[in-house]
Structure formats: C-alpha cells, structure tokens
Amino acid sequence: MLRTWRQRITITDIFIWLIGLAIAALVIWGTIATLQQGKYPGSVWLDLTIKGLALGGVYALIAMGYTMVYGILKMINFAHSEVFMSGPFTAVFVAIGLSKSGFLNKQPVISLALILLVSAGVSTLIAILLERICYRPLRNAPRLVPLITAIGASFFLQYVFRGFYGSGTYGYPDIKALDHSWTVGGIQIYATQVVVIIGAIVMMLILFGIVQWTKIGKAMRAVSEDKEASELMGINVDRIIVFTFGLGGASAGAAGILYTLLYPVVTFYMGFFPGIKAFTAAVLGGIGNVPGAFLGSLILGLLESVGPNLFLTGLGIPSPSQLKDAIAFIVLVLILIFRPTGILGERISKDKA
Amino acid sequence: MAILVSKKVTKRFGGLEAVSKVDLEIREHSIYSIIGPNGAGKTTFFNCVTGFYTPEEGEILFKGRNITGLSTDRVTRLGISRTYQNIRLFKNMTTVENILVGMHPHLKSGLLGGIFRDRRTREEEKAAVEEASRLLTFINLKGKGDLLAKNLPYGEQRRLEIGRALGSKPSLLLLDEPTAGMNPSETQDMVSFIRRLRDELGITVLLIEHQMRVVMSISEQISVLDFGVKIAEGTPQEIQKNPHVVEAYLGRGAASGLGQALTAD
Amino acid sequence: MKNKSSYWAKTLQNGLIGGGISLLLSVVGLVLAFGKTYIISGVLTMAQVFVLAPFLFEATQSIRQLPSKEPIKTLLVGGLTGLLGGAVLALFILINNFINIRSVLINVSPDLVNLLTFHLPLVAGLLALLGISLVVGLVAAGVFMLPDRIRGALSQAVMVVVLVGLFRDLIVTVILHWGWVQYAFLWIFAQSGLTIISALLLFALVGGLGYWSAGRNRKAIAANRTPRQQKVVRWGTLGVLGLIALLLPAILGSYFSEILDNVGIYILMGLGLNIVVGFAGLLDLGYVAFYAIGAYTLGMLTTSEAVGLLHLSFWVALPVALVVAVAAGVILGLPILRLRGDYLAIVTLGFGEIIRIVVLSDWLKPLLGGSEGIQRIGKPAIGGLVLANQQQLYYLILVCILIAGFIAIRLKDSHLGRSWMALREDEDVAEAMGINKVTTKLLAFAMGALFSGLGGVLFATKVGSIYPQSFSFIVSINILSLIIVGGMGSIPGVFVGGLALVGLPLLLSQFADFRYLIYGAVLVIMMLRKPEGLAPEARRRLELHEDDAGPGLQEELQTVTKNPGR
C-alpha cells in the first residue's frame, strides 16, 4: 500500500502542499498576532462582519448567474460581470431622471421599484443577447473558443457603455428614505446595509424557489444533469438556456443596484472586480451548485471584509485593506488548486470515456 | 507467461461499481477479448489499466510490475498503448505528426534540442520520420502522411489511431472497438490487420469488441463482463456454450443481435 | 430558408441589424469622432463610411441567402435591406427630435444629427438618409451581379482608397521626410483625405491591378517553381523584408519609431504568448504578470534612485530579470497547470491582478515605489554608446524579436512543439501517448514568461520609468487579441496582428477611445467567423517520399529530373 502511495505522489504535489502549509501558517500566525495586539475593539470586527455579509449577499446574486450557466453549458460566462455592470449603470440614469422630476423623493418606494425593474430588464436583455449572438453559435466549439468570445464580449460591452454614457463616474442622487442609520450595541448600522442584506436574501429565496419548485426550474436542473436526455424528454433546451441566461442576468442586474447602495459610484469598468469575486464565490461553493454559490459568497464576503485586518495587521503590513482584492484572488487560486470542486461540490470524476 | 494480470480490480463512481473485483490474466502474444453489453464496464476497465482512472481496490500487474495508480504517461512508457472507441486523433495535425506524437516515449530531444537543433536532435528527428514512414506503410496510409488527420476517411482514421498507438512500440495494445461503424469488408481487413499486429510485431492485443464474428474468429481467450462483474472466461468455444453468457445477452435483450450471433455460430 | 416568406423575413432582419449596427456606432461616438476625417476631400468622410458600411454588408448578406439570383429580386432585396437600415437611423433621429436623448446618451448631439442628415433641414435630411441607404443597398445588389473577378477587384480598390484616405495625415508626415521625392506624391492628397481626381486614379489603378492579378493563378505559379527557385523566392522575400526592417526608423523618423518600438514590444510578447496559447493551448490571461515582473526587476536593479537595490548596469540586470520572470512562471505554473483550460485562464488572470495590487500597495512601497513607481531606469549601453533614443532602441527590440521568432519557429516544428500541439488538441490522449502533462505545459509556460519578462525589460528601459498602472489586465488582452487576429499558433500571424491591433490605434488618434471596443468586437467576430485567424497556422510537410528521401544535392538533382507539376 505504501509503495503505491509513493508511486502516485509527485514533486508537484509536495510543492503544492508546501505552498498550502506556508499560507496556512501565515494566516494563523497573522491572526494570532493581530488578536494579541488588540488594536481593534470588538465593535470594529462586528462592523466588518456586517459589511462582509452585505457584500456576500451581493456576490451571491451575481454568482447565481455564473453557477447556473456553468451548470447547463459547462462554460464560464466571462461577460457576466458586464451584465452586472449594466444594471446599476442604467439605474443611475433612471434615478437621475426621476430625481430631476422630483418623483424620487415623493414616491421613494415606487421609484425604487421602477429603477429595479428597468435596470434588471436591461441586464436581462443583455444577458439574453449575449447568449444569442456570442455563445449559441459556438456551443460545439472547443472550450477555449467561447471563453475568448466571452472576454471579447466583456470588453465590447464595457466600452459600449463608456461610449453611451461617457467615461466619468456617476453617483445616485440622494435618496432620503435610505439616509438613516441606527446605533446598536456601539456599532452603526446603515439603512442601506439593511436594505442590501434583506434584498439579497429575498431575491436569493425567489431564485431558489424558481430553480427548485417551478416547472421551468425543474427543467433547468434536468438540462444541467443531462442535456441529451432532457432533449429526448421533450424539453426545449434552447429555451431553457435562454431562460437561464435571463434569470442570471436579472439577478446580476438587481445585485448591481444593491452593490451601488453600498459603494455609490458607477463606472464602466465597475463590473470587473465584483464579477471575478462572484465567480470565485461560485467556485468556492462548488460551481454549478446553487446553495453552494450562496454559501461561498457569504464566506468570500466575510474573508474580504474581515480578512485583511485580521490576517495582515499582525504581520506588520501597512494599510492592509489595500490588499483586500488580492485576498479574494488568492482564495480563488487556492481553492482551484486544492479543491476545484468547491465546498459543496461533489468530486466529479473525469468524463467517462 | 502472463503479460497483464488484474487482481480484484474495482472502480466505483459514486455508489455505482462500474468494475467490480475483476480478475484477468492475459498471456503474452495472445489476442484477448473483453465482451459484454453496453455499460458493462469494459472501457472503464481499459481506463484503469492505462492509469486514466485509479481503481479503488485491487492491483494491476504489467510484466510482473505493479502499475496500479501510475499516471497515464508513465503507463504508456512502460509499454501499454491504446486506441479509443470514438476515434480521438489529433485532428489538426498531419498523419505523420500523429504518429510522431505516438513515438513520444522514444524521443529524447527537449527544449534546447528543439531550439538549437544539434546533431543528435537532427539525427533523432530524421530516424523518427523514417520510422513513421515505415509505420505509414504498415498501416497502409502511404502517401497520405501530410494530410490533416481530420481529412482522412473513417476507416483510415481508425488505422491511423492504431498506427499512432504503435509508435510507442508497445508490448500490450488495447483496442477499444476497432471495427465499430465498419462494413463487413472493412471489418475483415481490420481482423487480418489485428492478426498481423500479433504475428508480425509480436504485440499482445487486448480487445473490446461488439461484433461476435470478429471476437469468435480472432480471440484466443475471452472474458465476459456484465454490470462490472466478470461472469465468464474461456476460449471462444467455451464462451459460446456458457449458459451465463447467453442469459446475460438474451435475458436482458439489450443486444439481441449478439445473442443471435452466439447461437448461430 | 427555401420558402418564400423566410427570405423576406431574413431581409427584414438583416436590414434591422444593419440599422442597429449603424445606430450603435453612432451612439457610441465612433461616427462623430470621424466626422471631419475625409476619405475623399469634400465628398466622403470616414463617419459616412461607418454609417453606410453596415448597410452594404447586410445587403450582401440578404442577397447571399436568396435562392435564385434574378436581377429584379436581387435589386429589390438589396435595396430593401439598405432602406430598412436607413429607416432605423431615421426613426431614431425623429424620436430624438421630440425627446432629448442626449440627456442619457451623451453622444447624441446636434452634431451627430447634422452629420446623419447631411447637414440638411430635418425632413430633407431624413429623406436624403433614406435615399442614400436605398442606393447603398442597390449598389450592393448591383455589385453582387457582376462576375467574381470584377467584384473582387472593385472591393479591393474601395478598400485601398478608404485606407489611403484614412491614413492621409500619416502618409503625408512620412513623405515630408523624403526631400524632393515628396513632390512626386504630395499632389495626391487634399487638406484632409484624397482629392477627387487622385481617389479616382487610385481606384482605377488598384482595381485594374486587382483585375489583372486575379487572372493569374498564383498557387499554380508557386507550385510550378523548382525547389531552388522556391528557395530563391523565399530568401529574396526575407531579404527585402529584413532590409525594410533595418531602414524603417530612418525612413519614418523618431515619432513613428516610438510607435514602432511599442508595436515591436507587443510583437515580441505576442511571440511568447503564441507559444503558450497558440502552441500549447493554455489560455494565459495573466501574461502581464511576467511583463510586470521583468520590468520591475530591471527597474529595481538599475534605477539610480534611492529605492534601487544594486544600481547595476542594464546588461547585468537583464539576465537576472529574465531568470526572475521564468522562475515566477515555473512557481505559478507548477500547481496550476493541471487545472482545466477555463480555470487556468481565471487563475492566471487572478495572478496578474495579485501582482498589480501588491505592487500598488503601501506594503512594498519602500521597495517598488507604490503608485509613484520607479524612475530613472538604466539604459543599455554598447561600448560607449548608450542606446537612449527610440531609433536606437528599435534595433535592440528588433534583435529580441528575431531571437524570439527564431526560437518560436524552431520549437514549432520540434518534438516538443508537437507534444504541445497534441496537448492542445486532446489532453487525455496526449497523456496516453506518454506525454507528461505538467512538465510539458510548464516548458511552454516558462517560455511565455521568458518573452513576457523580456518585453517588460524593454518596456522599462524604453520608457525609463514604470508605474503599476502600466501593468493592468488590459495588456494581457491586447496581446491575446493580436494573437487571435493573426491566428492562434501562427508566427506570421503575430506580426499581422501586432501591426493591425497595436499599430493602427497608435497611428490614428481618433481610434484611441474606441480601441478596446474594437478589440472586444474583433475577438467576438473572429471567434464566430474566422477562428483560425487572418494568417492561419500551416503544418509542415514531413512524409518521406521515395523520390525525395535523399538529403541535399541528391534531392535537388532528382526533383529537377522529375516532371515539375507533381
């Protein structure tokens, strides 16, 4: 038994495990050092946790698009980050329009619903067009081809939006209804955070319900299980794929609006980081797995928010929050190396030959 | 003398045992067939031998050496080579290049040799191309060496795949349904070609095959797999008389054509 | 497609798509940016080309799917497609007249409306737009009915006229360097674009040439050459290209030399990435990481500022930088190269970003300068001559490209190159052929890192200062795009792609804002329509034939005696 084990282990494995151990040691050491320093009081950690959860909720909504498309087409929809961007970009311009007419502050709820509807509509439309124009003709092409197309589409969309609206950064007009905050147990909770967390949970539940209990959701799961068999069962696979893209697009658009409540600036390149992080979250949870995407997103949100201060302060690194994006990427790299199937993903064996 | 021995090899996917405690012993210079209904675990067993899968239990010995769990490339370098059920050539490479890739285990030149093209590399390359041309003649594809593999007709693609496998000078060749999709005369050519592999090159052939006529005429030994379990083993005559085999085929009606073939012969 | 209703539906669809594309180009601002760029002075602007070309294209598409080519039907379908395209634009302008679209879409300015309505009053302008769209559609139909040979010559001529007109400023700038020779050419150009007469002359010349050369079967001529003649032709072409490459900086002057240097660095890196993506099929989106590593290593080692480490000379620091870049490639590659293709792409992307973020952070600021970067980076010196200006650096870059090109060509046809391609074609099977996946891929990855690092070194020394902003994801996309346009795995393709994708936007400032819009569109269109690229990879002939098995002299003697048309 030992001999076969030795035959299987390669230098690469040893190398990988050494890297893994080194990183784990650094993280543990940094955490202990940070906590010993006691630089931050408990309320700071709680505050960061709430921020992390809000962020995680947004990532979860974006990650849905990645994970559902992956489940069905086994491809990474790289342009999903731009679908996400299109939501808030549209929302800002609708909001500015409503604000100028004074409608926004008179009827904040209706306005918000209207904003949500229009922007989710735009992002849904873009997602569907993306599938129709860029991916459908390439469904049987080698794996890299649609990926390259997706990258191209991603840049195209970014710069189309730049052309539409200009290269500046834009912000929402003040929404008075959301200008509240409460102090609970020494920490400040903002109305926007509450809206984001509740909004994300509600939308996640709706999405989960659609996938789990509606007829079309069941068809989606069937297609992701076995495309050919579902086709034989009379499921219109093309229609399901369009629906999947649309659903992912709508949730990404909604996520975009929640995201801009947390970070109230929109730019044409704003999709890149949240997009890649949501993808990380989807992989972390187990790509193709809907609850996994939710779990992975919460973990990633927390890691990104709490992580820099917790892991890096103790190591004596100045302004650790500058490195928060790097942490997300490192999580991505590590998860793909050590457990590419993610937390909830089952071990998928290589395709049966 | 057995060239390949498998002892209680088991491969599971989730709860399903695709290959279950399979024992095989393949004599050197023999032609050995594995038959069985679709989904019986034949190809999975091939994948266990070539190291594409690692079996959960059991051992595979090649020339007395334990090769269980070795990576595919190392198994190939030890002298096991294979073809695929659905032809898998390097489609955008030429016929000769496909064979040259097959000769990989015997080519030493690396990065620096490739860049500087020193004398050793040049000589090795020249010898390799000559050898590839001989193989082309052997598989009867002479003159088609510079065509892209994807432009060859079906039967020639099958032969090229075998030619590519021969490039590594294997002592054991695994053929996964080499006559699939062939008409009777093409099938007959393939059968005599497989015989030549054994008789002229001295290669042991392990075969997965569906066409009973082929199996019965060519094999010295046959094993029958059903739901991952070996239900029978023996010479063609013994297999034809084996009640379990007839039942496995006829009882389930999965491949009734095979059952007819069994009784007709 | 066969029945009657479907091709009318298709025509409708094509017309709307044509109008949509024109509208998009207008709303995005591309049309306006070229509003004053004349192709033919006073007659045709590039903006009009952008507006009308989609109609032309879609009209051809409509005609292509016609089951029969009756003249009347062809004209009808072509004209209708054009008219529909124009109608989309007209409708948009009309809506804009009532609702101020500009408050949302910033490019919908009165200038744009004027441009689209040919500076006429609204109703007259709209009618003109519709009329011209109709004419464009009819022209497409008319041209389609001509024989192939004439059609080919016509489209070539149009293309050349548009290009020459578009690049009028550049060509004139270059020509002004040429002393008295300039007067032989300057008359061709107007203040902006070509004069009407010269446009007609050029059109006739190129069209005539095109018609003539279409009559000659080039392939047959090439095939008729003996190997010795082929060799002469090949080396002759190479010699001429080499001579041009040597003289370019002198011909073009220093401004263009800098552009040439930039293009050169991209081509060099393209050659490296082509090994990774084209040969081995590994989509490396973090290629910029090694570029950054090369540049920063050189910067740290050679800068005369306080942040510098050792203040080494360029030639000492160069190998160190390359070794560091390759080492980074190996360290990253080892764990990730067993990942599947699309995951590999994302992980490399992540790695590139990690490098940029870390360089930008305060953490390593004492070493890497943070957002202020590193200034006063050392220049290479040969003997006493410091290669300081762009023209001198050009030759250094040229040498590097030659080395990289040589290595790429050699590796492509080597045993290792075949192993890479086998992995690219089918990884599982390649492994079953005895190829070690990780080490073989690692070699490709390391070669890529080497050339990327070299590109970084050249970039750092050329600019003299480096900032983290120069090393964003977009650099990787730049290089990836140029490989894909040229053709994955094709070495000439890297040059074609580099000149087209990096050269053109640098040469035409109007394109600068739309560079990545075009890159994105190009990536999508190439993958959909021409995945093999503009200069596709060709496979080498290897099979030995009895009659040419012998090497050297013997081979030549035998082929001479053979009949030439084999």
mmCIF file of C-alpha atoms in Angstrom, chain C residues 281-397:
data_model
loop_
_atom_site.group_PDB
_atom_site.id
_atom_site.type_symbol
_atom_site.label_atom_id
_atom_site.label_comp_id
_atom_site.label_asym_id
_atom_site.label_seq_id
_atom_site.Cartn_x
_atom_site.Cartn_y
_atom_site.Cartn_z
ATOM 1 C CA GLY C 281 -3.446 25.767 -25.915
ATOM 2 C CA LEU C 282 -3.109 27.263 -22.431
ATOM 3 C CA LEU C 283 -5.194 30.403 -22.147
ATOM 4 C CA ASP C 284 -2.946 32.580 -20.016
ATOM 5 C CA LEU C 285 -4.779 35.759 -19.048
ATOM 6 C CA GLY C 286 -2.138 36.789 -16.535
ATOM 7 C CA TYR C 287 0.599 37.207 -19.083
ATOM 8 C CA VAL C 288 1.050 40.780 -17.897
ATOM 9 C CA ALA C 289 2.313 39.459 -14.555
ATOM 10 C CA PHE C 290 5.624 38.362 -16.043
ATOM 11 C CA TYR C 291 5.836 41.577 -18.015
ATOM 12 C CA ALA C 292 5.497 43.440 -14.730
ATOM 13 C CA ILE C 293 7.991 41.172 -13.009
ATOM 14 C CA GLY C 294 10.554 41.695 -15.759
ATOM 15 C CA ALA C 295 10.052 45.448 -15.777
ATOM 16 C CA TYR C 296 10.144 45.825 -12.004
ATOM 17 C CA THR C 297 13.175 43.602 -11.568
ATOM 18 C CA LEU C 298 15.069 45.650 -14.106
ATOM 19 C CA GLY C 299 13.803 48.847 -12.534
ATOM 20 C CA MET C 300 14.831 47.871 -9.033
ATOM 21 C CA LEU C 301 18.239 46.709 -10.134
ATOM 22 C CA THR C 302 19.220 49.558 -12.421
ATOM 23 C CA THR C 303 17.498 52.713 -11.200
ATOM 24 C CA SER C 304 19.784 55.435 -9.988
ATOM 25 C CA GLU C 305 17.216 56.462 -7.397
ATOM 26 C CA ALA C 306 17.326 55.656 -3.716
ATOM 27 C CA VAL C 307 14.770 52.811 -3.950
ATOM 28 C CA GLY C 308 17.170 50.935 -6.208
ATOM 29 C CA LEU C 309 18.861 47.842 -4.912
ATOM 30 C CA LEU C 310 22.219 47.476 -6.538
ATOM 31 C CA HIS C 311 22.413 50.100 -9.298
ATOM 32 C CA LEU C 312 23.585 47.508 -11.769
ATOM 33 C CA SER C 313 24.107 48.085 -15.466
ATOM 34 C CA PHE C 314 21.405 47.057 -17.928
ATOM 35 C CA TRP C 315 23.274 44.075 -19.282
ATOM 36 C CA VAL C 316 23.885 42.624 -15.832
ATOM 37 C CA ALA C 317 20.317 43.200 -14.722
ATOM 38 C CA LEU C 318 18.798 41.786 -17.912
ATOM 39 C CA PRO C 319 19.583 38.104 -17.250
ATOM 40 C CA VAL C 320 18.556 38.493 -13.615
ATOM 41 C CA ALA C 321 15.209 39.922 -14.658
ATOM 42 C CA LEU C 322 14.669 37.095 -17.127
ATOM 43 C CA VAL C 323 15.560 34.457 -14.562
ATOM 44 C CA VAL C 324 13.163 36.016 -12.049
ATOM 45 C CA ALA C 325 10.363 36.114 -14.628
ATOM 46 C CA VAL C 326 10.897 32.496 -15.636
ATOM 47 C CA ALA C 327 11.132 31.410 -12.002
ATOM 48 C CA ALA C 328 7.830 33.151 -11.311
ATOM 49 C CA GLY C 329 6.361 31.337 -14.287
ATOM 50 C CA VAL C 330 7.527 27.976 -13.009
ATOM 51 C CA ILE C 331 6.382 28.604 -9.446
ATOM 52 C CA LEU C 332 2.941 29.673 -10.634
ATOM 53 C CA GLY C 333 2.761 27.084 -13.373
ATOM 54 C CA LEU C 334 3.623 24.044 -11.313
ATOM 55 C CA PRO C 335 0.461 23.992 -9.211
ATOM 56 C CA ILE C 336 -1.994 25.351 -11.769
ATOM 57 C CA LEU C 337 -1.074 23.581 -14.968
ATOM 58 C CA ARG C 338 -3.074 20.525 -14.138
ATOM 59 C CA LEU C 339 -6.213 22.616 -13.996
ATOM 60 C CA ARG C 340 -8.693 22.548 -16.839
ATOM 61 C CA GLY C 341 -8.410 25.196 -19.546
ATOM 62 C CA ASP C 342 -11.022 27.682 -18.391
ATOM 63 C CA TYR C 343 -9.985 27.506 -14.764
ATOM 64 C CA LEU C 344 -6.407 28.050 -15.837
ATOM 65 C CA ALA C 345 -7.488 31.239 -17.582
ATOM 66 C CA ILE C 346 -9.153 32.599 -14.474
ATOM 67 C CA VAL C 347 -6.318 31.633 -12.135
ATOM 68 C CA THR C 348 -3.703 33.286 -14.325
ATOM 69 C CA LEU C 349 -5.905 36.363 -14.513
ATOM 70 C CA GLY C 350 -6.060 36.344 -10.741
ATOM 71 C CA PHE C 351 -2.309 36.019 -10.501
ATOM 72 C CA GLY C 352 -1.785 39.006 -12.791
ATOM 73 C CA GLU C 353 -4.077 41.091 -10.638
ATOM 74 C CA ILE C 354 -2.420 39.950 -7.420
ATOM 75 C CA ILE C 355 0.916 41.171 -8.753
ATOM 76 C CA ARG C 356 -0.539 44.546 -9.729
ATOM 77 C CA ILE C 357 -2.344 45.007 -6.416
ATOM 78 C CA VAL C 358 0.692 44.071 -4.389
ATOM 79 C CA VAL C 359 2.942 46.388 -6.387
ATOM 80 C CA LEU C 360 0.464 49.216 -5.910
ATOM 81 C CA SER C 361 0.114 48.720 -2.142
ATOM 82 C CA ASP C 362 1.885 50.579 0.629
ATOM 83 C CA TRP C 363 3.285 47.299 1.854
ATOM 84 C CA LEU C 364 6.086 47.043 -0.712
ATOM 85 C CA LYS C 365 6.314 50.756 -1.350
ATOM 86 C CA PRO C 366 9.838 51.076 0.061
ATOM 87 C CA LEU C 367 10.940 48.522 -2.494
ATOM 88 C CA LEU C 368 8.699 49.102 -5.512
ATOM 89 C CA GLY C 369 7.675 52.706 -5.108
ATOM 90 C CA GLY C 370 3.927 52.084 -4.778
ATOM 91 C CA SER C 371 1.826 54.260 -7.050
ATOM 92 C CA GLU C 372 4.790 56.551 -7.726
ATOM 93 C CA GLY C 373 6.592 53.707 -9.435
ATOM 94 C CA ILE C 374 10.288 53.615 -10.248
ATOM 95 C CA GLN C 375 12.000 56.357 -12.227
ATOM 96 C CA ARG C 376 15.352 56.740 -13.950
ATOM 97 C CA ILE C 377 15.760 53.193 -15.050
ATOM 98 C CA GLY C 378 19.074 52.311 -16.656
ATOM 99 C CA LYS C 379 19.544 52.341 -20.420
ATOM 100 C CA PRO C 380 21.547 49.730 -22.252
ATOM 101 C CA ALA C 381 24.970 50.729 -23.495
ATOM 102 C CA ILE C 382 27.091 49.029 -26.132
ATOM 103 C CA GLY C 383 30.718 50.017 -25.712
ATOM 104 C CA GLY C 384 30.479 53.722 -25.096
ATOM 105 C CA LEU C 385 27.180 54.173 -26.946
ATOM 106 C CA VAL C 386 24.125 54.479 -24.746
ATOM 107 C CA LEU C 387 21.006 53.339 -26.564
ATOM 108 C CA ALA C 388 18.915 56.237 -25.408
ATOM 109 C CA ASN C 389 16.628 57.320 -28.227
ATOM 110 C CA GLN C 390 13.751 55.455 -29.775
ATOM 111 C CA GLN C 391 15.522 54.778 -33.047
ATOM 112 C CA GLN C 392 18.456 53.127 -31.319
ATOM 113 C CA LEU C 393 16.217 51.095 -29.042
ATOM 114 C CA TYR C 394 14.355 49.908 -32.120
ATOM 115 C CA TYR C 395 17.365 47.847 -33.114
ATOM 116 C CA LEU C 396 17.597 46.265 -29.674
ATOM 117 C CA ILE C 397 13.918 45.343 -29.877
#
